[in-house]
CSV table of C-alpha atoms in Angstrom, one decimal:
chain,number,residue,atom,x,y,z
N,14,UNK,CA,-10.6,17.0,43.6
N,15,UNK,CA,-11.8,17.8,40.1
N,16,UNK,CA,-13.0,14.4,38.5
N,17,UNK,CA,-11.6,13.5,35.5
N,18,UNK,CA,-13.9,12.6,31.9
N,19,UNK,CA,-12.2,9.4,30.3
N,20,UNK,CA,-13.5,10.1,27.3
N,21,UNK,CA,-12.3,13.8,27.6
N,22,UNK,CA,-8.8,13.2,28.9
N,23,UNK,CA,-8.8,10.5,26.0
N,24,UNK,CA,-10.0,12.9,23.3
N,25,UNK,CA,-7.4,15.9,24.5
N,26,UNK,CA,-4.8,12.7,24.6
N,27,UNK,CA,-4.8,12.0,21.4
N,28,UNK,CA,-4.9,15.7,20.1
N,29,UNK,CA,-1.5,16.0,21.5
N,30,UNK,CA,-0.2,12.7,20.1
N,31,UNK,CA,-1.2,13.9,16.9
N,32,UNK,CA,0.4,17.2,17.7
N,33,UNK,CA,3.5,15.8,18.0
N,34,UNK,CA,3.5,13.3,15.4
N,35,UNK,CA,3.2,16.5,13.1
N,36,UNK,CA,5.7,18.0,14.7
N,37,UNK,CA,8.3,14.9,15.2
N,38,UNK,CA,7.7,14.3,11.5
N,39,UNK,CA,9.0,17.9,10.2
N,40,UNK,CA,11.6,18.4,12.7
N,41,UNK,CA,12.9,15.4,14.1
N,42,UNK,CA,12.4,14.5,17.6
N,43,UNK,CA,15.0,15.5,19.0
N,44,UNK,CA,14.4,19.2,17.7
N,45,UNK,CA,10.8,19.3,18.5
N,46,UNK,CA,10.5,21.5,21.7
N,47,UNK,CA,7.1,20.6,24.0
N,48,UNK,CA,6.4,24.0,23.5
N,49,UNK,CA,6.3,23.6,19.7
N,50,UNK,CA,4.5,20.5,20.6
N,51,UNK,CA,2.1,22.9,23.1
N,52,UNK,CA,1.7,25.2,19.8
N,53,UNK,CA,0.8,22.6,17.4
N,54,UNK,CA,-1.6,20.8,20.2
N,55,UNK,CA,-3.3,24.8,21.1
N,56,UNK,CA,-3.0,24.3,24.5
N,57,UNK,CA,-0.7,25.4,27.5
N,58,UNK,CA,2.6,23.6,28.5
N,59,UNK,CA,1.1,23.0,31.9
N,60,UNK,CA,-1.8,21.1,30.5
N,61,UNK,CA,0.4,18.8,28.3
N,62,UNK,CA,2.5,17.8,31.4
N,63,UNK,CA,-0.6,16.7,32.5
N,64,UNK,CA,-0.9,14.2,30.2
N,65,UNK,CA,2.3,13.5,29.5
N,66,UNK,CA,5.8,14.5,31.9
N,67,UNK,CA,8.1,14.2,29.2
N,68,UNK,CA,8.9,14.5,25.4
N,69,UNK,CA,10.5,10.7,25.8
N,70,UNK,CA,6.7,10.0,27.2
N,71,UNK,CA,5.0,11.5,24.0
N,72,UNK,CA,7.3,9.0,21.9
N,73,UNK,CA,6.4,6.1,24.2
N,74,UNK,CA,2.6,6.5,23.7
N,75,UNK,CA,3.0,6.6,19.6
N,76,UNK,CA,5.2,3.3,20.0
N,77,UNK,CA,2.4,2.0,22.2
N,78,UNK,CA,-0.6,3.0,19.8
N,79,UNK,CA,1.4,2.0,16.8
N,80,UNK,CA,2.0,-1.6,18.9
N,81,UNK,CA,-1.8,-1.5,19.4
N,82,UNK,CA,-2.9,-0.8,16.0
N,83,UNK,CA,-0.9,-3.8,15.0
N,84,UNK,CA,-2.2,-6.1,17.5
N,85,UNK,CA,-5.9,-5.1,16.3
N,86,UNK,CA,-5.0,-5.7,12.8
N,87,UNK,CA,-4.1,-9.6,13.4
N,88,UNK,CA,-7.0,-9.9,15.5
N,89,UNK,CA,-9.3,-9.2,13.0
N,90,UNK,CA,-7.9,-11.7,10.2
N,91,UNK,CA,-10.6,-14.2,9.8
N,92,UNK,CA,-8.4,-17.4,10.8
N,93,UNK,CA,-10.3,-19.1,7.9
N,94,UNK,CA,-10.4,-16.8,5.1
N,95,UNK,CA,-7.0,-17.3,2.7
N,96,UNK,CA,-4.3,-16.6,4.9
N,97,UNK,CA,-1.3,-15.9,2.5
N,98,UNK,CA,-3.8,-13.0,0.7
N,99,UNK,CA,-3.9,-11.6,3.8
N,100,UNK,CA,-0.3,-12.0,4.5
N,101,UNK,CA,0.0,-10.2,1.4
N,102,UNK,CA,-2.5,-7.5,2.0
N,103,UNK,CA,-0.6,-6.7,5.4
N,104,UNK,CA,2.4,-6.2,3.1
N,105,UNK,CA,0.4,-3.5,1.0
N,106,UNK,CA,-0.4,-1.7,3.9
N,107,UNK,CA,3.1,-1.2,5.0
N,108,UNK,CA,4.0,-0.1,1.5
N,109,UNK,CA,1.0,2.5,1.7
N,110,UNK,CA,2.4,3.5,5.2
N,111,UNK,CA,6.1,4.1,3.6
N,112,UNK,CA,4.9,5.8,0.9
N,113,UNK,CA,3.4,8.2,3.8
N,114,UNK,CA,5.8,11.3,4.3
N,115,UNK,CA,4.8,11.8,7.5
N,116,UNK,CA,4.7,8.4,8.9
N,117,UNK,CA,8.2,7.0,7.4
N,118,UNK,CA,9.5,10.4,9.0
N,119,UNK,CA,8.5,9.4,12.3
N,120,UNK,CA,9.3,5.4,12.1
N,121,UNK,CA,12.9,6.4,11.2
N,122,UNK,CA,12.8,8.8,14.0
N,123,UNK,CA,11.5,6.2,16.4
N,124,UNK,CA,14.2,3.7,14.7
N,125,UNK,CA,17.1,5.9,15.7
N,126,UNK,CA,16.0,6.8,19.4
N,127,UNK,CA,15.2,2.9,19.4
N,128,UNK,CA,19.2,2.2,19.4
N,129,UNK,CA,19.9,5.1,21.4
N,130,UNK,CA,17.0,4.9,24.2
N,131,UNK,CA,17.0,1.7,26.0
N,132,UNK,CA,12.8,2.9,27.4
N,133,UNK,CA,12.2,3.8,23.7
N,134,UNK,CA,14.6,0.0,22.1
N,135,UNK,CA,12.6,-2.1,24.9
N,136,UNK,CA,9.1,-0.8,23.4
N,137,UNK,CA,10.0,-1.6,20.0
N,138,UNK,CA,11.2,-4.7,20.5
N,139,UNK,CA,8.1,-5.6,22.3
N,140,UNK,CA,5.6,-4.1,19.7
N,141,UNK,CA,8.2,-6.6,17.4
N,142,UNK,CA,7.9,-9.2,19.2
N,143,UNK,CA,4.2,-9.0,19.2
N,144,UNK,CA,4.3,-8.5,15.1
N,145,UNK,CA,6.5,-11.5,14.5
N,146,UNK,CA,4.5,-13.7,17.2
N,147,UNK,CA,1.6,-12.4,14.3
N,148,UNK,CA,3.2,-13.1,11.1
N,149,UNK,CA,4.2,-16.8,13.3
N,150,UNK,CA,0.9,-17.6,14.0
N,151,UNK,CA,-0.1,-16.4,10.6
N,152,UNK,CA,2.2,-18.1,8.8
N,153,UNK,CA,1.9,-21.5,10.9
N,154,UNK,CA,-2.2,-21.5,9.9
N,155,UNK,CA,-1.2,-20.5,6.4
N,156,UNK,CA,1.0,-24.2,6.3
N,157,UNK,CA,-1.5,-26.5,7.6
N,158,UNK,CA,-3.8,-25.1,5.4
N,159,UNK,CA,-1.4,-25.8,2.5
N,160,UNK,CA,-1.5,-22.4,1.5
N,161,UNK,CA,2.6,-21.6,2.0
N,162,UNK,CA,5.7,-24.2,1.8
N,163,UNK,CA,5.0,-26.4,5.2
N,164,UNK,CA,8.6,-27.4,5.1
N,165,UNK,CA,9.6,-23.6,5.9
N,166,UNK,CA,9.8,-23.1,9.6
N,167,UNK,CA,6.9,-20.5,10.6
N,168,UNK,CA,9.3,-18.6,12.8
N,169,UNK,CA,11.8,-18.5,10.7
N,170,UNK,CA,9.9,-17.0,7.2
N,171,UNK,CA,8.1,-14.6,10.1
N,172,UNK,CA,11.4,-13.2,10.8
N,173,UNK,CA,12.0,-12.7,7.1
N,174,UNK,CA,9.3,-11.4,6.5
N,175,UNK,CA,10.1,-8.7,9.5
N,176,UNK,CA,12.9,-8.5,7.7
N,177,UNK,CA,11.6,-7.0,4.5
N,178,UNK,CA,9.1,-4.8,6.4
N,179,UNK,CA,12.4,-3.1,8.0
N,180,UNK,CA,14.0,-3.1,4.6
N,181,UNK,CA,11.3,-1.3,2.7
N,182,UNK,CA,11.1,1.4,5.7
N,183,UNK,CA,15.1,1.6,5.0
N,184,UNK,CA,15.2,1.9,1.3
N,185,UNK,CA,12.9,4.5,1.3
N,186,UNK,CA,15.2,6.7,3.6
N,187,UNK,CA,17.9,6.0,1.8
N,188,UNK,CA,17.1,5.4,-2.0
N,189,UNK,CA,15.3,8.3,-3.9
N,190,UNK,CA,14.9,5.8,-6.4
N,191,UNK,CA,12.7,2.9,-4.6
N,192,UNK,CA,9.0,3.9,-4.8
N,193,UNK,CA,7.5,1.5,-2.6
N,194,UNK,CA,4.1,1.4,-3.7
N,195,UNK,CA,5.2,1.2,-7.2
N,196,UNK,CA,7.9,-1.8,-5.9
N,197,UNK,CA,4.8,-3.8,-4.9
N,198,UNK,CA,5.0,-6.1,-7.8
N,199,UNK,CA,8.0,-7.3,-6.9
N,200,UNK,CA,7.3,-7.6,-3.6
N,201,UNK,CA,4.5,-9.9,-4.1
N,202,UNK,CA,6.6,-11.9,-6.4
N,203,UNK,CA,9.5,-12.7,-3.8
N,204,UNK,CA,6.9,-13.3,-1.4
N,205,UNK,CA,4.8,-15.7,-3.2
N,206,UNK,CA,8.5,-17.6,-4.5
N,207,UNK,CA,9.9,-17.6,-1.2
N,208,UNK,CA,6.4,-19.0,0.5
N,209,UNK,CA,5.0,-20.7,-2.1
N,210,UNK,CA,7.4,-21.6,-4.9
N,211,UNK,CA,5.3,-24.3,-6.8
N,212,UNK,CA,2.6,-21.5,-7.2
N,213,UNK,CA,4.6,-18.3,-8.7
N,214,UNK,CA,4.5,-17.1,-11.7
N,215,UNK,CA,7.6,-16.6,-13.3
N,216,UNK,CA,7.3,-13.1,-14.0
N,217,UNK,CA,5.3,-10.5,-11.8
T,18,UNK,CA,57.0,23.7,7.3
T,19,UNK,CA,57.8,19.9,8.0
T,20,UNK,CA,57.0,17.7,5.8
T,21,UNK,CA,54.5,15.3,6.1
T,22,UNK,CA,55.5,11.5,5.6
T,23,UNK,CA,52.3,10.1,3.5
T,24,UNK,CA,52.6,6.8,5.0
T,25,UNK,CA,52.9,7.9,8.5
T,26,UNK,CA,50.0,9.9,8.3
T,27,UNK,CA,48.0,7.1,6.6
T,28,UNK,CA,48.9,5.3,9.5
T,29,UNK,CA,48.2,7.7,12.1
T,30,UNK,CA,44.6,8.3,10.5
T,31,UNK,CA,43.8,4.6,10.8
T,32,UNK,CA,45.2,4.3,14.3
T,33,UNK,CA,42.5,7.0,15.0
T,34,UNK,CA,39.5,5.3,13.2
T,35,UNK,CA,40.1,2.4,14.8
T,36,UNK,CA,40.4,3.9,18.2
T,37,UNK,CA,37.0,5.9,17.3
T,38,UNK,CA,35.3,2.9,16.2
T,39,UNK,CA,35.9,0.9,19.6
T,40,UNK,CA,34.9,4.1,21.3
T,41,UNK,CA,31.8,4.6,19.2
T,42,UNK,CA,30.5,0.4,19.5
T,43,UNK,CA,31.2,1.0,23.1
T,44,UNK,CA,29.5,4.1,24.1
T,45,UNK,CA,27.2,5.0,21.1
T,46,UNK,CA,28.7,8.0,18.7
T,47,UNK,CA,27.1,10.8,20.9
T,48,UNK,CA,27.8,10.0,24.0
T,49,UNK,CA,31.8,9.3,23.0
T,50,UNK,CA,33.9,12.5,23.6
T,51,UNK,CA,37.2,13.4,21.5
T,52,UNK,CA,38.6,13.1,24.7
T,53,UNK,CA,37.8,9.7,24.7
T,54,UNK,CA,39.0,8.8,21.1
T,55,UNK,CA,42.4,10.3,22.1
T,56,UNK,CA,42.5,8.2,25.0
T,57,UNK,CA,42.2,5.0,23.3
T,58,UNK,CA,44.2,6.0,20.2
T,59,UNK,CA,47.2,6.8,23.1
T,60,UNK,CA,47.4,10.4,21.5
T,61,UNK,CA,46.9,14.2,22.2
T,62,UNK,CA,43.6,16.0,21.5
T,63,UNK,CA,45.7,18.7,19.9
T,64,UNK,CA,47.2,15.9,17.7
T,65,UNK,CA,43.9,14.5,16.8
T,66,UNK,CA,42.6,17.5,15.6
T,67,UNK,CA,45.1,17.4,13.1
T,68,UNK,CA,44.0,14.5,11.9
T,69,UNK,CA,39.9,14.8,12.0
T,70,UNK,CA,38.9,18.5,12.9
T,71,UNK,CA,35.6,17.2,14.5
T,72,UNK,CA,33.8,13.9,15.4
T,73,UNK,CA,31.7,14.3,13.2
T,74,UNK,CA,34.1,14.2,10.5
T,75,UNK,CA,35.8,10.7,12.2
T,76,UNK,CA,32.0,9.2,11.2
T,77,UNK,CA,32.6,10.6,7.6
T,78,UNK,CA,35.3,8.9,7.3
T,79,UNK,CA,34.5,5.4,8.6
T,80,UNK,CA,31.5,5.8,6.1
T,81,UNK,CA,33.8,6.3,3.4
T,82,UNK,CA,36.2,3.6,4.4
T,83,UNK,CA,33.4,1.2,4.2
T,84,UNK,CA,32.1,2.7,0.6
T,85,UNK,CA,35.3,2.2,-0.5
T,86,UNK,CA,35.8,-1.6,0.8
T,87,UNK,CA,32.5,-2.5,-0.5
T,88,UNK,CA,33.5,-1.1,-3.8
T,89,UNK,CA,36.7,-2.9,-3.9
T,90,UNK,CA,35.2,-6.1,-2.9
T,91,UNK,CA,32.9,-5.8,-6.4
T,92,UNK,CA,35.4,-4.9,-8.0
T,93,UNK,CA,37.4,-8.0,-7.5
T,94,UNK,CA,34.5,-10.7,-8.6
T,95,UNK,CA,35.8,-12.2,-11.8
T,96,UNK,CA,32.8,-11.5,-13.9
T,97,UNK,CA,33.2,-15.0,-15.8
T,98,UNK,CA,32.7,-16.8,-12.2
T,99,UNK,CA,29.4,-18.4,-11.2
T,100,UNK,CA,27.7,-14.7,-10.6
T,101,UNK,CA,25.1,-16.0,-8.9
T,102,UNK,CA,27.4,-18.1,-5.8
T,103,UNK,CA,28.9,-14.6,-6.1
T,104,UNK,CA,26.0,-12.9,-4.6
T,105,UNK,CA,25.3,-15.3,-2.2
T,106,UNK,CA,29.1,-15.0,-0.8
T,107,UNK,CA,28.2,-12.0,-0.5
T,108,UNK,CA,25.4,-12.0,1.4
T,109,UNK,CA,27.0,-14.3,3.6
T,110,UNK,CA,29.5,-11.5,4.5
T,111,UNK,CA,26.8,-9.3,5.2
T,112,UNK,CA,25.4,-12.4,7.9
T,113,UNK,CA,29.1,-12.6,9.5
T,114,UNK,CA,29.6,-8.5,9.9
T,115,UNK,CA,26.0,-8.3,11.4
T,116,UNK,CA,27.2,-11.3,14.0
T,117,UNK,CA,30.4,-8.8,14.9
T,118,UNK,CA,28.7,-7.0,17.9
T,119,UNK,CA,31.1,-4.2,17.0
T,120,UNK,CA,30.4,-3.9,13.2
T,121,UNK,CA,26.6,-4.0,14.4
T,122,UNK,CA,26.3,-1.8,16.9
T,123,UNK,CA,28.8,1.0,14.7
T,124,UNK,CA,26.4,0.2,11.5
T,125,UNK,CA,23.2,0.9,13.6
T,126,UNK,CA,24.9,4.4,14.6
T,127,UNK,CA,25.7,5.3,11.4
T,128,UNK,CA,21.9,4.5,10.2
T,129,UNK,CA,20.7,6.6,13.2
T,130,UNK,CA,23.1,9.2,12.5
T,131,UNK,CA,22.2,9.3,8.6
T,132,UNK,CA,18.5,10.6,9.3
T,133,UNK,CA,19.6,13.0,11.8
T,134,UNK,CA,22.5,14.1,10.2
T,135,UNK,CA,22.5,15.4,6.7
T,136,UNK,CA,26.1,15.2,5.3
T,137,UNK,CA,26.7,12.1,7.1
T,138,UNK,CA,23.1,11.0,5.4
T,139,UNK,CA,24.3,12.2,2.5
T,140,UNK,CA,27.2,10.1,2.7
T,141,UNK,CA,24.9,7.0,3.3
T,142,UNK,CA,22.8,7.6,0.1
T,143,UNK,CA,25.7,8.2,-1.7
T,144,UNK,CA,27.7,4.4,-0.9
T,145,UNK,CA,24.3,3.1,-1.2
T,146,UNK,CA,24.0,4.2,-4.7
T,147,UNK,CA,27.3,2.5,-5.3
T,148,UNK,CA,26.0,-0.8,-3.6
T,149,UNK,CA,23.1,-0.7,-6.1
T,150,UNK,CA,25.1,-0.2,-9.1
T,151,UNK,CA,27.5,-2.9,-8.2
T,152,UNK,CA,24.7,-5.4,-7.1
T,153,UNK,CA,22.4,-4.2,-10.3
T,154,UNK,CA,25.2,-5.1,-12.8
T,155,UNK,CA,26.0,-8.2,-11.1
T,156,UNK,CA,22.4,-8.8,-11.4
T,157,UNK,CA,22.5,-7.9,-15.0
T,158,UNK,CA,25.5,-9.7,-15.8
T,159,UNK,CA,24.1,-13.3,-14.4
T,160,UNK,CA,21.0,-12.7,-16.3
T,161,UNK,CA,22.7,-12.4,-19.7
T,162,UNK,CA,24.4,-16.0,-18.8
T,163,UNK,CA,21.2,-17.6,-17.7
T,164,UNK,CA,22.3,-17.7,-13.9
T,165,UNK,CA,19.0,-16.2,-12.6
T,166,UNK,CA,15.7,-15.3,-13.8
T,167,UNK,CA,15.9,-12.4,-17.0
T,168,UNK,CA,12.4,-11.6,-17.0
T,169,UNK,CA,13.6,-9.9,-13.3
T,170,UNK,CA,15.1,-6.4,-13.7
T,171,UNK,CA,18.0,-6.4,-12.4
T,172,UNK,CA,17.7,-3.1,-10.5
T,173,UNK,CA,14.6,-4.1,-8.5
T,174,UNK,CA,16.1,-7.1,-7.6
T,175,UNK,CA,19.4,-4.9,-6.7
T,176,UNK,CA,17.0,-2.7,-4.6
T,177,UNK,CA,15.2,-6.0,-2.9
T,178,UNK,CA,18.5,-7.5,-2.4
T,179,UNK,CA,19.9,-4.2,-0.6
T,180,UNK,CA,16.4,-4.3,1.5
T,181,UNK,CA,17.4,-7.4,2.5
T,182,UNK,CA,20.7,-6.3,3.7
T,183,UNK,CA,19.0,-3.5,5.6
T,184,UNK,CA,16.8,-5.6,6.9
T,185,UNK,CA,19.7,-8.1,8.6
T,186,UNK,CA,20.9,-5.6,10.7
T,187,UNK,CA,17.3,-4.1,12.0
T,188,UNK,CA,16.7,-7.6,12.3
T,189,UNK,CA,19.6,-8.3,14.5
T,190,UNK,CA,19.2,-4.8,16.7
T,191,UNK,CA,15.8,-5.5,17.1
T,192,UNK,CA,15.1,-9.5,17.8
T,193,UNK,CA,17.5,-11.7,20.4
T,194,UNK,CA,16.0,-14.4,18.3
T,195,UNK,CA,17.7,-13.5,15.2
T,196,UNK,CA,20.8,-15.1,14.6
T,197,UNK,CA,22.7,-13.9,11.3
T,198,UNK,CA,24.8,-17.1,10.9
T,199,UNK,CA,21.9,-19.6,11.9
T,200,UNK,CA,19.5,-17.9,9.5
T,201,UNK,CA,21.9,-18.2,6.4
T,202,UNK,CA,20.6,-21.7,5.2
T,203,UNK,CA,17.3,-19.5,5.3
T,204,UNK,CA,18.4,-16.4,3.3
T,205,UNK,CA,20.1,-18.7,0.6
T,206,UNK,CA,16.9,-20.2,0.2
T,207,UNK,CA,14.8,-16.7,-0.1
T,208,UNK,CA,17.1,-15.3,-2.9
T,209,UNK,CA,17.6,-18.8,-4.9
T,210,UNK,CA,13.6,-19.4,-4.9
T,211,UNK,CA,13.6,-15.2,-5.4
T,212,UNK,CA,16.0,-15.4,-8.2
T,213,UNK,CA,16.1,-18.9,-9.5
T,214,UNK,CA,12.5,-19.6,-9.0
T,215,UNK,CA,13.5,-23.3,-11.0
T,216,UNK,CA,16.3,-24.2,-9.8
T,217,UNK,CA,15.4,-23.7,-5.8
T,218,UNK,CA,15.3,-26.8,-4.0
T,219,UNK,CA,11.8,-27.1,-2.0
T,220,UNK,CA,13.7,-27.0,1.3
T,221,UNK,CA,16.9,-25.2,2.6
């Protein structure tokens, strides 16, 4: 038996991933082939079924990273450095990534087959459980500090706050007219009324 | 050529819809055949056809049904009321259709079929427009009469307030934890401190 190189069959991994992110993001996944996929990738359809059996798989695996890259995020907030700035600099990032053709393509793609795919919904939910069990923990710090309203319950703003990140991916799908990175403003002024509303300005 | 009796019709056509929409919560709009819909409407596929010459064109019409309630309902807000208990009414509408298992799980289909589908997506944009204008005047409207912040343009917060809306239903598809009708002392809270930063109280 040939042995296998992690690094290798990690490197050759995540050229297909990025594969069919490109491709996912111009078609739609559902009218990506694997052999488009193969294509894009430069490489043979047996050797992607190698790494991954199925198109569903491929989708999987950038639910997974995307769940991971979230995770690492978190992790590195300094617990002691100011808590709501960060909160706020997490929502910057997901304005950046709406803003991002290519990645608000493939969230709403992963959106749909999320309600359609029970594999694919079960994924999500978890990488959105893990976010909101962020934002929670976040959020919780944030109030003892006395950096937001401690009379909000943490779980409760976090799942507002999930709420909003869901709503700018959506308005950008559906409203030509809501630019979200030039939206962040107003973002950061409902944010900081809603968390902290003795410290808002009254204009953004 | 027999004439057609406007009312019957009418009739008929909602007879479908409704049938289509129990079909389509039930079984997801893809996985539901004609066959299906003409089973639970008690009527011939040949009759159906008639009525709606493809499914697709059964989802183009429960979009437009909706646009057209939505529009009514702004429609019939006295403009001298209190505007801003308006809005909130309104949002608590939005908390009791995402708590209808049916209305959910339909709305979700329509969202997934809006990025895959471009005439239904179309359709989508085009009853969100309408949802904008209608929340922006309203918006607009309360301003001019001191019932929220004017420094706020009113179409941002129009395009927040819809984000919002948006984000309820992910919300609910995505999180067992999140209850429309429990979180509404929490969203009334969000959009009073978002809108009335002064007159919030500091809890809900």
């Amino acid at each position: 038996m040939r042995k296998v190189d992690p690094e290798k069959h990690e490197a050759k991994r995540r050229q297909i991933l990025e594969a069919a992110v490109a491709c996912f993001a111009r078609k739609g996944f559902h009218r990506t082939s694997t052999a488009e996929i193969c294509a894009e990738a430069g490489m043979s359809p047996g050797n992607l079924f190698h790494y991954f059996p199925t198109k569903q798989s491929i989708i999987a695996a950038i639910v997974e990273e995307e769940r991971r890259q979230t995770a690492d995020y978190f992790e590195g907030i300094n617990p002691s450095s100011d808590l709501f700035a960060e909160l706020l600099d997490f929502m910057d990032i997901v304005l950046e990534l709406a803003s991002d053709p290519t990645y608000l393509k493939l969230a709403l793609e992963i959106a749909a087959e999320a309600i359609r795919d029970e594999e694919i919904g079960n994924l999500v939910a978890k990488t959105d459980t893990e976010l909101q069990t962020a934002l929670n923990t976040l959020l919780r710090n944030a109030a003892a500090r006395g950096l937001v309203d401690p009379t909000l319950d943490p779980a409760d703003s976090a799942r507002w706050i999930a709420a909003l990140v869901d709503g700018i991916f959506s308005r950008v799908a559906v409203d030509p007219g809501f630019s979200p990175l030039e939206q962040r403003p107003m973002l950061r002024l409902l944010i900081t009324r809603f968390l902290r509303p003795g410290a808002a300005p009254a204009t953004a």
